[in-house]
């Protein structure tokens, strides 16, 4: 059981809060000698595999770390340019970890906006007036649950398909938003949520929901 992430989208479709709770990724780490038998290229500020699949490494996978040092975009955490570092024979042998690229902040903003539009389309497609819009999208690896308030704020949770009690969790998140964001005198409506108490209580609620499979005794 797992809850992967939480999104809060304002009524205009802007992402005002996002939390990655668990980010499962299929990752593969291998030790390589020179020359590297994979073709790498920079795309969207990430170093990706462009050609040459092997041992669980797939085209489109990103370089996540080199010798245990995380890679951020096209550079390592030490500031070394990845392609230049991998092109130097004196640096080998190297241990490189590959996996699905992490979503950037801009990609999360774009996806939240896209879901907002899809939600509106779903409401308009309804044969009956007053549709609640999209409440759940299901795939084989995760479920996306959505709860929209009367004021148009959307709370979205991505979870394991087997995770129970998400409806109650969504309403708990709304309660936390009301208590720690809306009642904060420094918070402006529709703006990004930056509140430490909201963060702390949300993480606690997610932990309870994951351990119990539900949230609260009545779920």
Short mmCIF file of C-alpha atoms in Angstrom, two decimals:
data_model
loop_
_atom_site.label_atom_id
_atom_site.label_comp_id
_atom_site.label_asym_id
_atom_site.label_seq_id
_atom_site.Cartn_x
_atom_site.Cartn_y
_atom_site.Cartn_z
CA UNK A 1 0.00 0.00 0.00
CA UNK A 2 1.34 3.44 -0.84
CA UNK A 3 0.33 7.03 -1.42
CA UNK A 4 2.61 8.48 -4.05
CA UNK A 5 1.84 12.19 -4.22
CA UNK A 6 -0.59 15.00 -3.42
CA UNK A 7 -1.55 17.93 -5.66
CA UNK A 8 -3.67 20.99 -4.89
CA UNK A 9 -4.94 22.93 -7.91
CA UNK A 10 -6.74 26.28 -7.72
CA UNK A 11 -9.93 27.09 -9.59
CA UNK A 12 -7.97 28.63 -12.47
CA UNK A 13 -5.99 25.41 -13.01
CA UNK A 14 -2.77 26.55 -11.35
CA UNK A 15 -0.77 24.18 -9.17
CA UNK A 16 -0.53 25.73 -5.70
CA UNK A 17 0.84 22.76 -3.76
CA UNK A 18 2.57 19.48 -4.53
CA UNK A 19 4.11 16.81 -2.30
CA UNK A 20 5.95 13.68 -3.39
CA UNK A 21 5.32 11.18 -0.62
CA UNK A 22 6.71 8.08 -2.32
CA UNK A 23 8.22 7.95 -5.79
CA UNK A 24 8.62 4.34 -6.94
CA UNK A 25 10.97 4.03 -9.87
CA UNK A 26 12.45 1.02 -11.60
CA UNK A 27 16.16 1.74 -11.30
CA UNK A 28 19.20 -0.16 -12.55
CA UNK A 29 22.79 0.37 -11.46
CA UNK A 30 25.68 -1.09 -13.43
CA UNK A 31 29.44 -0.76 -13.52
CA UNK A 32 30.79 0.25 -16.93
CA UNK A 33 34.22 0.26 -18.55
CA UNK A 34 35.31 2.62 -21.31
CA UNK A 35 33.97 3.11 -23.92
CA UNK A 36 30.38 3.32 -22.70
CA UNK A 37 28.21 0.97 -24.80
CA UNK A 38 25.19 3.29 -24.56
CA UNK A 39 24.43 6.43 -26.54
CA UNK A 40 23.46 9.31 -24.26
CA UNK A 41 22.03 12.71 -25.18
CA UNK A 42 20.75 15.79 -23.37
CA UNK A 43 17.00 16.33 -23.67
CA UNK A 44 14.98 18.80 -21.57
CA UNK A 45 18.06 19.39 -19.40
CA UNK A 46 18.35 15.67 -18.61
CA UNK A 47 20.93 13.12 -19.74
CA UNK A 48 18.93 10.30 -21.34
CA UNK A 49 19.66 6.98 -23.03
CA UNK A 50 19.14 7.51 -26.76
CA UNK A 51 20.33 4.11 -28.03
CA UNK A 52 21.44 0.77 -26.63
CA UNK A 53 19.26 -1.20 -24.21
CA UNK A 54 20.73 -3.73 -21.78
CA UNK A 55 20.21 -5.26 -18.32
CA UNK A 56 17.02 -3.35 -17.56
CA UNK A 57 18.32 -0.05 -18.93
CA UNK A 58 15.87 1.33 -21.50
CA UNK A 59 15.83 4.09 -24.09
CA UNK A 60 14.46 7.17 -22.35
CA UNK A 61 15.92 6.29 -18.95
CA UNK A 62 17.88 9.09 -17.31
CA UNK A 63 21.25 9.07 -15.59
CA UNK A 64 20.34 9.40 -11.90
CA UNK A 65 23.75 9.04 -10.26
CA UNK A 66 27.41 8.35 -11.01
CA UNK A 67 29.48 6.50 -8.39
CA UNK A 68 26.74 7.21 -5.85
CA UNK A 69 26.74 10.96 -6.55
CA UNK A 70 23.31 12.25 -7.60
CA UNK A 71 22.84 13.81 -11.02
CA UNK A 72 20.77 16.99 -11.27
CA UNK A 73 19.92 17.72 -14.89
CA UNK A 74 23.07 17.67 -16.99
CA UNK A 75 25.44 18.05 -14.00
CA UNK A 76 26.38 15.98 -10.98
CA UNK A 77 25.81 17.24 -7.45
CA UNK A 78 29.54 18.13 -7.48
CA UNK A 79 29.03 20.41 -10.50
CA UNK A 80 30.65 18.13 -13.10
CA UNK A 81 29.11 18.06 -16.58
CA UNK A 82 27.83 14.49 -17.02
CA UNK A 83 28.60 13.88 -20.71
CA UNK A 84 32.08 15.37 -20.34
CA UNK A 85 32.74 13.25 -17.26
CA UNK A 86 31.55 10.06 -18.99
CA UNK A 87 33.64 10.86 -22.05
CA UNK A 88 36.91 10.84 -20.09
CA UNK A 89 38.56 7.35 -20.13
CA UNK A 90 40.51 8.11 -16.95
CA UNK A 91 37.28 8.20 -14.93
CA UNK A 92 36.48 4.53 -15.58
CA UNK A 93 35.38 2.09 -14.29
CA UNK A 94 32.16 3.90 -13.33
CA UNK A 95 28.99 2.86 -11.53
CA UNK A 96 26.00 4.52 -13.18
CA UNK A 97 22.41 4.37 -11.96
CA UNK A 98 19.66 4.69 -14.57
CA UNK A 99 15.92 5.07 -14.13
CA UNK A 100 12.81 6.95 -15.20
CA UNK A 101 13.45 10.70 -15.17
CA UNK A 102 11.93 12.66 -12.32
CA UNK A 103 9.23 15.18 -13.17
CA UNK A 104 10.47 18.76 -13.15
CA UNK A 105 8.55 21.59 -11.48
CA UNK A 106 7.49 22.91 -14.89
CA UNK A 107 6.18 19.48 -15.92
CA UNK A 108 4.13 19.23 -12.72
CA UNK A 109 2.64 22.67 -13.40
CA UNK A 110 1.77 21.64 -16.94
CA UNK A 111 0.20 18.31 -15.90
CA UNK A 112 -1.92 20.00 -13.22
CA UNK A 113 -3.21 22.46 -15.81
CA UNK A 114 -3.96 19.62 -18.24
CA UNK A 115 -5.94 17.71 -15.60
CA UNK A 116 -7.90 20.88 -14.81
CA UNK A 117 -8.92 21.08 -18.49
CA UNK A 118 -9.72 17.36 -18.61
CA UNK A 119 -11.85 17.74 -15.48
CA UNK A 120 -13.85 20.52 -17.17
CA UNK A 121 -14.31 18.42 -20.32
CA UNK A 122 -15.55 15.50 -18.21
CA UNK A 123 -18.15 17.76 -16.57
CA UNK A 124 -19.34 19.06 -19.94
CA UNK A 125 -19.64 15.54 -21.39
CA UNK A 126 -22.07 14.50 -18.67
CA UNK A 127 -25.58 13.77 -20.02
CA UNK A 128 -26.98 15.16 -16.76
CA UNK A 129 -26.45 18.66 -15.34
CA UNK A 130 -24.48 19.19 -12.15
CA UNK A 131 -21.80 16.55 -12.79
CA UNK A 132 -19.13 16.27 -10.12
CA UNK A 133 -16.47 15.89 -12.81
CA UNK A 134 -13.69 13.31 -12.72
CA UNK A 135 -13.43 11.68 -9.31
CA UNK A 136 -11.00 8.86 -10.18
CA UNK A 137 -8.72 7.74 -12.99
CA UNK A 138 -7.43 4.16 -12.79
CA UNK A 139 -4.41 2.52 -14.42
CA UNK A 140 -2.68 -0.78 -13.74
CA UNK A 141 -0.01 0.91 -11.57
CA UNK A 142 -1.81 3.76 -9.77
CA UNK A 143 -5.12 5.51 -9.16
CA UNK A 144 -5.68 9.26 -9.33
CA UNK A 145 -8.38 10.44 -6.92
CA UNK A 146 -9.82 13.96 -7.12
CA UNK A 147 -12.04 15.94 -4.75
CA UNK A 148 -13.26 19.39 -5.83
CA UNK A 149 -14.61 21.80 -3.23
CA UNK A 150 -17.55 24.17 -3.75
CA UNK A 151 -15.04 26.98 -4.33
CA UNK A 152 -13.33 25.07 -7.16
CA UNK A 153 -10.15 23.96 -5.36
CA UNK A 154 -9.11 20.47 -6.44
CA UNK A 155 -7.31 18.06 -4.12
CA UNK A 156 -5.68 15.16 -5.97
CA UNK A 157 -4.01 12.05 -4.56
CA UNK A 158 -2.04 9.48 -6.55
CA UNK A 159 -1.99 6.13 -4.80
CA UNK A 160 -1.38 2.42 -5.18
CA UNK A 161 -4.48 0.82 -6.80
CA UNK A 162 -4.98 -1.29 -3.66
CA UNK A 163 -4.87 1.64 -1.22
CA UNK A 164 -8.19 2.08 0.57
CA UNK A 165 -9.67 5.07 2.37
CA UNK A 166 -8.64 7.75 -0.13
CA UNK A 167 -12.03 9.52 -0.10
CA UNK A 168 -11.68 10.11 3.63
CA UNK A 169 -8.06 11.17 3.17
CA UNK A 170 -9.04 13.76 0.54
CA UNK A 171 -11.52 15.31 2.94
CA UNK A 172 -8.90 15.27 5.69
CA UNK A 173 -6.52 17.16 3.39
CA UNK A 174 -9.28 19.70 2.74
CA UNK A 175 -9.71 20.06 6.50
CA UNK A 176 -5.97 20.65 6.92
CA UNK A 177 -6.03 23.20 4.09
CA UNK A 178 -8.87 25.06 5.85
CA UNK A 179 -7.15 24.95 9.24
CA UNK A 180 -3.54 25.74 8.33
CA UNK A 181 -3.68 27.63 5.00
CA UNK A 182 -6.96 29.54 4.93
CA UNK A 183 -6.66 30.57 8.58
CA UNK A 184 -3.08 31.74 8.07
CA UNK A 185 -3.17 35.58 7.98
CA UNK A 186 -0.18 35.61 5.61
CA UNK A 187 -1.80 33.32 3.03
CA UNK A 188 -3.50 34.75 -0.07
CA UNK A 189 -6.25 32.78 -1.80
CA UNK A 190 -5.30 30.99 -5.03
CA UNK A 191 -1.59 31.45 -4.29
CA UNK A 192 1.02 28.72 -3.61
CA UNK A 193 0.73 27.16 -0.15
CA UNK A 194 3.89 27.65 1.91
CA UNK A 195 2.97 26.67 5.45
CA UNK A 196 5.11 24.45 7.64
CA UNK A 197 2.18 23.34 9.82
CA UNK A 198 0.23 22.28 6.72
CA UNK A 199 3.25 20.27 5.52
CA UNK A 200 3.73 18.55 8.87
CA UNK A 201 0.08 17.64 9.39
CA UNK A 202 -0.32 16.46 5.80
CA UNK A 203 2.66 14.12 6.11
CA UNK A 204 1.23 12.75 9.36
CA UNK A 205 -2.15 12.16 7.71
CA UNK A 206 -0.52 10.33 4.79
CA UNK A 207 1.46 8.15 7.19
CA UNK A 208 -1.69 7.21 9.13
CA UNK A 209 -3.60 6.45 5.91
CA UNK A 210 -0.83 4.23 4.57
CA UNK A 211 -0.43 2.24 7.77
CA UNK A 212 -4.15 1.77 8.38
CA UNK A 213 -5.20 1.33 4.75
CA UNK A 214 -7.94 3.83 5.65
CA UNK A 215 -8.07 7.20 7.39
CA UNK A 216 -9.85 7.42 10.71
CA UNK A 217 -12.13 4.93 12.47
CA UNK A 218 -15.14 5.72 10.26
CA UNK A 219 -13.39 5.14 6.90
#
